[in-house]
mmCIF file of C-alpha atoms in Angstrom:
data_model
loop_
_atom_site.group_PDB
_atom_site.id
_atom_site.type_symbol
_atom_site.label_atom_id
_atom_site.label_comp_id
_atom_site.label_asym_id
_atom_site.label_seq_id
_atom_site.Cartn_x
_atom_site.Cartn_y
_atom_site.Cartn_z
ATOM 1 C CA MET A 1 -81.018 -11.609 -66.892
ATOM 2 C CA LEU A 2 -84.290 -9.594 -68.718
ATOM 3 C CA LEU A 3 -83.354 -6.349 -66.511
ATOM 4 C CA ASP A 4 -79.487 -6.648 -68.038
ATOM 5 C CA SER A 5 -80.391 -6.973 -71.452
ATOM 6 C CA ILE A 6 -82.656 -3.517 -70.827
ATOM 7 C CA LEU A 7 -79.551 -1.830 -69.525
ATOM 8 C CA GLY A 8 -77.169 -2.951 -72.323
ATOM 9 C CA LEU A 9 -79.488 -1.043 -75.038
ATOM 10 C CA PHE A 10 -78.220 2.042 -73.748
ATOM 11 C CA SER A 11 -75.107 3.117 -75.747
ATOM 12 C CA ARG A 12 -73.777 5.292 -72.722
ATOM 13 C CA ASP A 13 -73.395 3.550 -69.788
ATOM 14 C CA MET A 14 -70.819 5.177 -67.484
ATOM 15 C CA GLY A 15 -67.814 3.682 -64.997
ATOM 16 C CA ILE A 16 -66.688 6.523 -62.418
ATOM 17 C CA ASP A 17 -63.342 6.193 -60.391
ATOM 18 C CA LEU A 18 -64.464 9.033 -57.771
ATOM 19 C CA GLY A 19 -61.023 9.125 -56.563
ATOM 20 C CA THR A 20 -60.381 11.583 -53.503
ATOM 21 C CA ALA A 21 -57.714 13.573 -55.681
ATOM 22 C CA ASN A 22 -58.937 12.710 -58.598
ATOM 23 C CA THR A 23 -62.555 11.325 -60.803
ATOM 24 C CA LEU A 24 -62.171 9.836 -63.953
ATOM 25 C CA VAL A 25 -65.038 9.032 -65.688
ATOM 26 C CA LEU A 26 -65.192 6.092 -68.735
ATOM 27 C CA LEU A 27 -67.735 6.254 -71.483
ATOM 28 C CA LYS A 28 -68.735 3.053 -72.845
ATOM 29 C CA ASP A 29 -67.499 1.900 -75.884
ATOM 30 C CA LYS A 30 -64.784 5.228 -76.075
ATOM 31 C CA GLY A 31 -62.986 4.942 -73.194
ATOM 32 C CA ILE A 32 -61.652 7.358 -70.749
ATOM 33 C CA ILE A 33 -62.830 11.069 -71.646
ATOM 34 C CA ILE A 34 -62.260 12.767 -68.519
ATOM 35 C CA ASN A 35 -59.631 13.200 -65.844
ATOM 36 C CA GLU A 36 -59.785 15.726 -63.179
ATOM 37 C CA PRO A 37 -59.134 16.642 -59.660
ATOM 38 C CA SER A 38 -62.363 15.842 -57.750
ATOM 39 C CA VAL A 39 -62.268 19.576 -56.691
ATOM 40 C CA VAL A 40 -65.368 22.083 -56.638
ATOM 41 C CA ALA A 41 -65.117 25.715 -56.253
ATOM 42 C CA VAL A 42 -68.348 27.571 -54.700
ATOM 43 C CA GLN A 43 -69.135 31.150 -54.309
ATOM 44 C CA ASN A 44 -70.701 32.256 -50.746
ATOM 45 C CA GLU A 45 -73.827 34.147 -51.328
ATOM 46 C CA ARG A 46 -76.710 36.044 -49.546
ATOM 47 C CA TYR A 47 -78.828 33.403 -47.078
ATOM 48 C CA GLY A 48 -76.284 30.321 -46.450
ATOM 49 C CA LYS A 49 -76.212 30.181 -50.544
ATOM 50 C CA GLN A 50 -73.356 28.397 -52.616
ATOM 51 C CA ARG A 51 -72.900 28.411 -55.922
ATOM 52 C CA ILE A 52 -70.637 26.330 -58.047
ATOM 53 C CA ILE A 53 -68.486 27.871 -59.920
ATOM 54 C CA ALA A 54 -65.293 25.687 -61.334
ATOM 55 C CA VAL A 55 -65.016 22.065 -61.133
ATOM 56 C CA GLY A 56 -62.126 19.806 -61.550
ATOM 57 C CA ALA A 57 -59.177 21.429 -63.170
ATOM 58 C CA GLU A 58 -60.147 25.069 -62.801
ATOM 59 C CA ALA A 59 -61.535 24.184 -59.117
ATOM 60 C CA LYS A 60 -57.839 22.866 -58.466
ATOM 61 C CA GLU A 61 -55.894 25.791 -59.377
ATOM 62 C CA MET A 62 -58.341 27.723 -56.743
ATOM 63 C CA LEU A 63 -56.931 26.316 -54.045
ATOM 64 C CA GLY A 64 -55.838 28.068 -51.582
ATOM 65 C CA ARG A 65 -55.761 31.229 -53.974
ATOM 66 C CA THR A 66 -59.524 32.286 -53.289
ATOM 67 C CA PRO A 67 -60.845 35.719 -51.615
ATOM 68 C CA GLY A 68 -63.012 35.497 -49.003
ATOM 69 C CA ASP A 69 -66.374 35.257 -50.762
ATOM 70 C CA ILE A 70 -65.063 32.706 -52.624
ATOM 71 C CA GLU A 71 -64.260 28.583 -51.344
ATOM 72 C CA ALA A 72 -62.315 25.866 -53.085
ATOM 73 C CA VAL A 73 -63.614 22.539 -51.447
ATOM 74 C CA ARG A 74 -62.820 18.712 -52.036
ATOM 75 C CA PRO A 75 -65.877 16.377 -51.721
ATOM 76 C CA MET A 76 -64.332 13.602 -51.006
ATOM 77 C CA LYS A 77 -62.043 12.385 -48.144
ATOM 78 C CA ASP A 78 -59.888 8.944 -47.263
ATOM 79 C CA GLY A 79 -61.911 7.509 -50.013
ATOM 80 C CA VAL A 80 -65.477 8.615 -48.513
ATOM 81 C CA ILE A 81 -67.670 11.724 -48.950
ATOM 82 C CA ALA A 82 -67.140 14.128 -46.751
ATOM 83 C CA ASP A 83 -69.641 16.765 -48.435
ATOM 84 C CA PHE A 84 -72.707 15.290 -50.223
ATOM 85 C CA ASP A 85 -74.337 18.486 -51.207
ATOM 86 C CA MET A 86 -70.577 18.821 -53.100
ATOM 87 C CA THR A 87 -70.488 15.713 -54.543
ATOM 88 C CA GLU A 88 -73.585 15.352 -55.955
ATOM 89 C CA LYS A 89 -72.615 18.308 -57.780
ATOM 90 C CA MET A 90 -69.660 17.356 -59.022
ATOM 91 C CA ILE A 91 -71.247 14.070 -59.985
ATOM 92 C CA ARG A 92 -73.423 16.113 -62.100
ATOM 93 C CA TYR A 93 -71.195 18.430 -63.009
ATOM 94 C CA PHE A 94 -69.542 15.016 -65.042
ATOM 95 C CA ILE A 95 -72.381 13.263 -66.236
ATOM 96 C CA GLU A 96 -73.212 16.804 -67.907
ATOM 97 C CA LYS A 97 -69.537 17.117 -69.792
ATOM 98 C CA THR A 98 -69.782 13.247 -70.126
ATOM 99 C CA HIS A 99 -72.986 14.050 -72.329
ATOM 100 C CA LYS A 100 -71.765 17.582 -74.076
ATOM 101 C CA ARG A 101 -74.988 19.067 -72.136
ATOM 102 C CA ARG A 102 -76.536 18.175 -76.004
ATOM 103 C CA PHE A 103 -78.947 15.833 -74.281
ATOM 104 C CA PHE A 104 -79.687 14.463 -71.537
ATOM 105 C CA VAL A 105 -79.650 9.875 -70.624
ATOM 106 C CA SER A 106 -79.915 8.776 -67.606
ATOM 107 C CA PRO A 107 -77.420 6.535 -68.091
ATOM 108 C CA ARG A 108 -76.050 3.103 -65.960
ATOM 109 C CA ILE A 109 -73.553 3.666 -64.058
ATOM 110 C CA ILE A 110 -70.121 1.776 -61.553
ATOM 111 C CA ILE A 111 -68.800 3.281 -59.045
ATOM 112 C CA SER A 112 -65.649 2.234 -58.127
ATOM 113 C CA VAL A 113 -65.830 2.541 -54.037
ATOM 114 C CA PRO A 114 -62.825 1.637 -51.576
ATOM 115 C CA TYR A 115 -62.996 -1.991 -50.117
ATOM 116 C CA GLY A 116 -65.048 -2.323 -46.609
ATOM 117 C CA LEU A 117 -66.984 0.636 -47.267
ATOM 118 C CA THR A 118 -69.979 1.183 -44.275
ATOM 119 C CA GLN A 119 -73.547 0.316 -45.832
ATOM 120 C CA VAL A 120 -73.888 3.588 -44.694
ATOM 121 C CA GLU A 121 -71.036 4.826 -46.915
ATOM 122 C CA ARG A 122 -72.463 2.612 -49.784
ATOM 123 C CA LYS A 123 -76.051 4.619 -49.653
ATOM 124 C CA ALA A 124 -74.348 8.349 -49.339
ATOM 125 C CA VAL A 125 -72.115 7.012 -53.016
ATOM 126 C CA ARG A 126 -75.756 5.429 -54.478
ATOM 127 C CA GLU A 127 -77.574 8.373 -53.740
ATOM 128 C CA SER A 128 -75.312 11.063 -55.024
ATOM 129 C CA ALA A 129 -75.098 9.531 -58.415
ATOM 130 C CA MET A 130 -78.862 8.795 -58.607
ATOM 131 C CA ILE A 131 -79.632 12.683 -57.364
ATOM 132 C CA ALA A 132 -76.848 13.915 -59.847
ATOM 133 C CA GLY A 133 -79.259 11.939 -62.536
ATOM 134 C CA ALA A 134 -77.890 8.095 -62.510
ATOM 135 C CA ARG A 135 -80.438 5.438 -63.815
ATOM 136 C CA GLU A 136 -79.340 2.916 -62.230
ATOM 137 C CA VAL A 137 -76.180 2.353 -59.967
ATOM 138 C CA TYR A 138 -73.445 -0.198 -59.098
ATOM 139 C CA LEU A 139 -70.969 -0.292 -56.401
ATOM 140 C CA ILE A 140 -67.650 -1.881 -57.641
ATOM 141 C CA GLU A 141 -64.440 -2.824 -54.684
ATOM 142 C CA GLU A 142 -61.627 -0.956 -55.618
ATOM 143 C CA PRO A 143 -59.362 -3.544 -55.336
ATOM 144 C CA MET A 144 -61.711 -5.776 -58.282
ATOM 145 C CA ALA A 145 -61.615 -2.934 -60.860
ATOM 146 C CA ALA A 146 -57.732 -2.385 -60.339
ATOM 147 C CA ALA A 147 -57.147 -6.051 -61.142
ATOM 148 C CA ILE A 148 -59.509 -6.300 -63.850
ATOM 149 C CA GLY A 149 -57.661 -2.751 -64.998
ATOM 150 C CA ALA A 150 -54.576 -4.346 -64.793
ATOM 151 C CA GLY A 151 -55.355 -7.257 -67.152
ATOM 152 C CA LEU A 152 -55.397 -9.685 -63.595
ATOM 153 C CA PRO A 153 -57.015 -12.994 -65.004
ATOM 154 C CA VAL A 154 -59.635 -12.122 -62.040
ATOM 155 C CA ASN A 155 -62.181 -14.801 -63.280
ATOM 156 C CA GLU A 156 -59.759 -17.638 -63.096
ATOM 157 C CA ALA A 157 -58.924 -20.675 -60.075
ATOM 158 C CA ARG A 158 -55.614 -18.702 -59.399
ATOM 159 C CA GLY A 159 -54.737 -15.702 -56.455
ATOM 160 C CA SER A 160 -54.098 -12.494 -58.068
ATOM 161 C CA LEU A 161 -52.774 -9.887 -55.266
ATOM 162 C CA VAL A 162 -52.838 -6.030 -56.368
ATOM 163 C CA VAL A 163 -52.607 -2.794 -53.948
ATOM 164 C CA ASP A 164 -53.955 0.452 -55.614
ATOM 165 C CA ILE A 165 -52.291 3.304 -53.941
ATOM 166 C CA GLY A 166 -55.401 6.393 -54.963
ATOM 167 C CA GLY A 167 -55.484 9.164 -53.192
ATOM 168 C CA GLY A 168 -57.333 8.889 -50.186
ATOM 169 C CA THR A 169 -56.966 5.312 -49.768
ATOM 170 C CA THR A 170 -54.318 2.361 -50.504
ATOM 171 C CA GLU A 171 -56.563 -0.900 -51.082
ATOM 172 C CA ILE A 172 -54.753 -4.080 -51.105
ATOM 173 C CA GLY A 173 -56.890 -7.346 -52.732
ATOM 174 C CA VAL A 174 -56.310 -10.823 -53.296
ATOM 175 C CA ILE A 175 -58.558 -11.569 -55.948
ATOM 176 C CA SER A 176 -60.275 -15.347 -57.735
ATOM 177 C CA LEU A 177 -62.643 -16.716 -59.129
ATOM 178 C CA GLY A 178 -64.512 -13.308 -59.585
ATOM 179 C CA GLY A 179 -64.709 -12.361 -55.828
ATOM 180 C CA ILE A 180 -62.336 -11.096 -53.814
ATOM 181 C CA ILE A 181 -60.974 -13.368 -51.252
ATOM 182 C CA SER A 182 -59.168 -11.784 -48.623
ATOM 183 C CA ALA A 183 -58.659 -7.484 -48.726
ATOM 184 C CA LYS A 184 -57.189 -4.251 -46.465
ATOM 185 C CA SER A 185 -58.181 -1.000 -46.594
ATOM 186 C CA VAL A 186 -55.906 1.344 -45.112
ATOM 187 C CA ARG A 187 -56.361 5.641 -45.110
ATOM 188 C CA VAL A 188 -53.153 5.973 -46.229
ATOM 189 C CA ALA A 189 -52.014 7.171 -49.222
ATOM 190 C CA GLY A 190 -51.246 10.235 -51.631
ATOM 191 C CA ASP A 191 -52.518 12.650 -49.781
ATOM 192 C CA LYS A 192 -51.266 11.391 -46.639
ATOM 193 C CA ILE A 193 -47.923 11.108 -48.340
ATOM 194 C CA ASP A 194 -48.294 14.819 -49.343
ATOM 195 C CA ALA A 195 -48.847 15.902 -45.836
ATOM 196 C CA SER A 196 -45.658 14.266 -44.335
ATOM 197 C CA ILE A 197 -43.822 16.189 -46.653
ATOM 198 C CA VAL A 198 -45.186 19.026 -45.523
ATOM 199 C CA ASN A 199 -44.924 18.328 -42.028
ATOM 200 C CA TYR A 200 -41.048 17.266 -42.936
ATOM 201 C CA VAL A 201 -39.848 20.650 -44.607
ATOM 202 C CA LYS A 202 -41.613 22.424 -41.888
ATOM 203 C CA GLU A 203 -39.767 20.556 -39.396
ATOM 204 C CA LYS A 204 -36.467 20.681 -40.834
ATOM 205 C CA TYR A 205 -36.664 23.806 -42.777
ATOM 206 C CA SER A 206 -39.186 26.322 -40.878
ATOM 207 C CA LEU A 207 -40.578 26.505 -44.427
ATOM 208 C CA LEU A 208 -44.148 26.675 -44.868
ATOM 209 C CA ILE A 209 -45.570 24.940 -47.972
ATOM 210 C CA SER A 210 -48.786 23.859 -49.589
ATOM 211 C CA GLU A 211 -50.099 19.852 -49.981
ATOM 212 C CA ARG A 212 -50.396 21.133 -53.921
ATOM 213 C CA ALA A 213 -45.970 21.787 -53.590
ATOM 214 C CA ALA A 214 -45.731 18.595 -51.975
ATOM 215 C CA GLU A 215 -47.625 16.253 -54.377
ATOM 216 C CA GLU A 216 -45.162 18.525 -57.012
ATOM 217 C CA ILE A 217 -41.954 17.529 -55.082
ATOM 218 C CA LYS A 218 -43.372 13.677 -54.532
ATOM 219 C CA ILE A 219 -43.682 13.445 -58.221
ATOM 220 C CA LYS A 220 -40.700 15.815 -59.234
ATOM 221 C CA ILE A 221 -38.276 13.849 -56.981
ATOM 222 C CA GLY A 222 -39.991 11.043 -54.494
ATOM 223 C CA THR A 223 -38.272 7.739 -53.904
ATOM 224 C CA ALA A 224 -38.609 5.078 -51.606
ATOM 225 C CA VAL A 225 -35.689 3.718 -52.028
ATOM 226 C CA GLN A 226 -32.044 5.448 -51.983
ATOM 227 C CA GLN A 227 -31.085 6.421 -55.566
ATOM 228 C CA GLN A 228 -27.394 6.221 -56.967
ATOM 229 C CA LYS A 229 -28.046 9.577 -57.925
ATOM 230 C CA ASP A 230 -29.819 11.946 -55.516
ATOM 231 C CA LEU A 231 -32.247 14.080 -57.094
ATOM 232 C CA THR A 232 -33.498 17.848 -56.277
ATOM 233 C CA TYR A 233 -35.843 20.355 -56.327
ATOM 234 C CA MET A 234 -36.474 23.571 -55.188
ATOM 235 C CA VAL A 235 -39.405 24.648 -53.232
ATOM 236 C CA LYS A 236 -41.279 28.027 -52.222
ATOM 237 C CA GLY A 237 -42.734 28.964 -49.047
ATOM 238 C CA LYS A 238 -42.992 31.071 -46.327
ATOM 239 C CA ASP A 239 -40.181 31.260 -43.673
ATOM 240 C CA GLN A 240 -42.490 29.940 -40.425
ATOM 241 C CA ILE A 241 -39.477 32.188 -38.510
ATOM 242 C CA SER A 242 -39.319 35.357 -39.979
ATOM 243 C CA GLY A 243 -42.764 35.355 -42.041
ATOM 244 C CA LEU A 244 -41.184 36.180 -45.470
ATOM 245 C CA LEU A 245 -41.254 34.254 -48.453
ATOM 246 C CA SER A 246 -37.857 31.722 -48.884
ATOM 247 C CA SER A 247 -36.787 28.676 -50.863
ATOM 248 C CA VAL A 248 -34.592 25.514 -50.008
ATOM 249 C CA ASP A 249 -32.967 23.625 -52.017
ATOM 250 C CA LEU A 250 -35.202 19.452 -50.816
ATOM 251 C CA THR A 251 -33.241 15.972 -52.377
ATOM 252 C CA SER A 252 -35.035 12.627 -53.159
ATOM 253 C CA GLU A 253 -33.017 11.894 -49.867
ATOM 254 C CA ASP A 254 -35.022 14.472 -47.645
ATOM 255 C CA VAL A 255 -38.439 13.204 -49.464
ATOM 256 C CA ARG A 256 -37.630 9.105 -48.625
ATOM 257 C CA GLU A 257 -36.706 10.360 -45.326
ATOM 258 C CA ALA A 258 -40.620 12.204 -45.512
ATOM 259 C CA ILE A 259 -42.572 9.224 -46.446
ATOM 260 C CA LYS A 260 -40.750 6.319 -45.114
ATOM 261 C CA ASP A 261 -43.483 5.991 -42.368
ATOM 262 C CA SER A 262 -46.376 5.774 -45.100
ATOM 263 C CA ILE A 263 -44.441 3.382 -46.855
ATOM 264 C CA ARG A 264 -43.498 1.192 -43.925
ATOM 265 C CA GLU A 265 -47.743 1.402 -43.335
ATOM 266 C CA ILE A 266 -48.475 0.576 -46.949
ATOM 267 C CA ALA A 267 -45.866 -2.514 -47.048
ATOM 268 C CA ASP A 268 -47.371 -3.271 -42.914
ATOM 269 C CA ALA A 269 -50.628 -3.760 -44.973
ATOM 270 C CA LEU A 270 -49.811 -5.950 -47.636
ATOM 271 C CA LYS A 271 -47.967 -8.045 -45.000
ATOM 272 C CA PHE A 272 -50.928 -8.547 -42.808
ATOM 273 C CA VAL A 273 -52.748 -9.419 -46.350
ATOM 274 C CA LEU A 274 -50.394 -11.834 -47.771
ATOM 275 C CA GLU A 275 -50.346 -13.687 -43.640
ATOM 276 C CA SER A 276 -54.065 -14.096 -43.827
ATOM 277 C CA ILE A 277 -54.674 -16.317 -47.447
ATOM 278 C CA GLN A 278 -54.466 -19.631 -47.797
ATOM 279 C CA PRO A 279 -51.400 -22.108 -49.195
ATOM 280 C CA GLU A 280 -52.753 -22.720 -51.919
ATOM 281 C CA VAL A 281 -53.382 -19.209 -52.650
ATOM 282 C CA ALA A 282 -49.972 -18.398 -51.143
ATOM 283 C CA ALA A 283 -48.052 -20.689 -53.790
ATOM 284 C CA ASP A 284 -50.090 -18.647 -56.532
ATOM 285 C CA ILE A 285 -49.258 -15.148 -55.172
ATOM 286 C CA VAL A 286 -45.231 -16.279 -55.234
ATOM 287 C CA GLU A 287 -45.811 -17.201 -58.787
ATOM 288 C CA ASN A 288 -47.800 -14.973 -60.391
ATOM 289 C CA GLY A 289 -46.264 -11.796 -57.860
ATOM 290 C CA VAL A 290 -47.932 -7.908 -56.529
ATOM 291 C CA VAL A 291 -48.950 -5.455 -59.257
ATOM 292 C CA LEU A 292 -49.141 -2.281 -57.991
ATOM 293 C CA THR A 293 -51.841 0.476 -59.493
ATOM 294 C CA GLY A 294 -52.665 3.920 -58.421
ATOM 295 C CA GLY A 295 -50.473 7.432 -58.988
ATOM 296 C CA GLY A 296 -48.629 5.961 -55.824
ATOM 297 C CA ALA A 297 -47.155 3.386 -57.754
ATOM 298 C CA LEU A 298 -45.614 5.505 -60.189
ATOM 299 C CA ILE A 299 -42.889 6.383 -56.663
ATOM 300 C CA ARG A 300 -38.957 5.473 -57.238
ATOM 301 C CA GLY A 301 -38.336 2.621 -56.295
ATOM 302 C CA LEU A 302 -41.367 1.748 -54.410
ATOM 303 C CA ASP A 303 -42.049 -1.763 -56.634
ATOM 304 C CA LYS A 304 -37.997 -2.732 -55.141
ATOM 305 C CA TYR A 305 -39.029 -1.343 -51.487
ATOM 306 C CA LEU A 306 -41.844 -3.538 -51.066
ATOM 307 C CA SER A 307 -40.748 -6.401 -52.774
ATOM 308 C CA ASP A 308 -37.386 -6.173 -50.280
ATOM 309 C CA THR A 309 -40.063 -6.182 -47.548
ATOM 310 C CA VAL A 310 -42.496 -9.101 -48.973
ATOM 311 C CA LYS A 311 -39.860 -10.671 -50.455
ATOM 312 C CA LEU A 312 -42.339 -11.523 -53.807
ATOM 313 C CA PRO A 313 -42.155 -9.799 -57.238
ATOM 314 C CA VAL A 314 -43.837 -6.551 -57.651
ATOM 315 C CA PHE A 315 -44.677 -4.781 -60.753
ATOM 316 C CA VAL A 316 -46.383 -2.011 -61.615
ATOM 317 C CA ALA A 317 -49.003 -1.868 -64.006
ATOM 318 C CA ASP A 318 -49.407 -0.395 -67.376
ATOM 319 C CA GLU A 319 -50.812 2.544 -66.960
ATOM 320 C CA PRO A 320 -51.340 2.436 -62.952
ATOM 321 C CA LEU A 321 -53.292 5.861 -63.232
ATOM 322 C CA LEU A 322 -56.455 3.878 -65.568
ATOM 323 C CA CYS A 323 -56.060 0.594 -64.077
ATOM 324 C CA VAL A 324 -59.402 1.865 -61.640
ATOM 325 C CA ALA A 325 -61.799 3.459 -64.399
ATOM 326 C CA ASN A 326 -60.821 0.783 -67.031
ATOM 327 C CA GLY A 327 -61.667 -1.720 -64.491
ATOM 328 C CA THR A 328 -65.558 -0.241 -64.257
ATOM 329 C CA GLY A 329 -65.455 0.413 -67.960
ATOM 330 C CA LYS A 330 -64.870 -3.543 -68.560
ATOM 331 C CA ALA A 331 -66.836 -4.567 -65.850
ATOM 332 C CA LEU A 332 -69.750 -2.571 -67.585
ATOM 333 C CA GLU A 333 -69.391 -5.222 -70.441
ATOM 334 C CA GLU A 334 -68.806 -8.145 -67.800
ATOM 335 C CA ILE A 335 -71.897 -7.510 -65.163
ATOM 336 C CA LYS A 336 -73.040 -10.874 -65.809
ATOM 337 C CA SER A 337 -69.558 -12.757 -64.774
ATOM 338 C CA LEU A 338 -68.667 -9.770 -62.336
ATOM 339 C CA LYS A 339 -71.634 -10.178 -59.690
ATOM 340 C CA GLN A 340 -69.640 -10.677 -56.716
ATOM 341 C CA ALA A 341 -67.977 -7.548 -57.262
ATOM 342 C CA ALA A 342 -70.806 -5.328 -58.166
ATOM 343 C CA ASN A 343 -73.276 -4.142 -55.584
ATOM 344 C CA ASP A 344 -76.667 -4.367 -57.183
#
């Protein structure tokens, strides 16, 4: 109790949605102030040393375009830390950017993590944030953060179901009375969907494209269901047969075919969670439906596809990309009632 009161005096507490694709930082009482790609660019120097030259949006622009001594890396993979050192440096960069480098206040930080993260992986996240300058580190599971950020009644005695489709993982959770009563995390999300587009274009059109190009295709014409009017998008790449630069006009039907297996895996995970819940909670879900959050929620027709699959109403949350980050911010304000979600 006393610790909560003391921590509440700090005005620069932070919530971090530490995502595979993007990191969002929320400052208490000010909202989201950073939304940048989870990418770090380093220059390899003598004796194995590495110097950070860019983080976030600037570093992402370097992906696939760097000379031999510069490397752009994504330190998070499938929702977990793949490169501890780079993750620590990335978190430090975002903390310093948040405080505008004028002075340093060791903040209390809540970080969202995938459901079912191992104790070793949880420890790695905590240690990265502590080394980066955090005073206290709390972890909140992404389904809970997404549900809070989407405005679902997580503290009430009724079930709410959220599906958060991020960059590395899709997090599905049923929440009631401030806790997660059933959940599943699958490593099928934005990155895998992008990779499936890369492979499809390579196999059908013999065109080599980057994952950045695939992400752009997904945003521009991606769809989970057949559209009344086919959308088209010109994609440029390298012909793998001739080796020359080339382009093709992709259609939304191409993309639907490319991503159908990934979308099906997400639907199967949702069915698994629905089959595991008690009748009373099931009745709540039938009444309230399923809420989609995360960048994947913006794929055209995904709500309809999932609704047709599970025979339930499915809704896209307001500002789905921001739900997890907003949820960490609300958790900062309601840490007492969310002790089941925050792992201190």
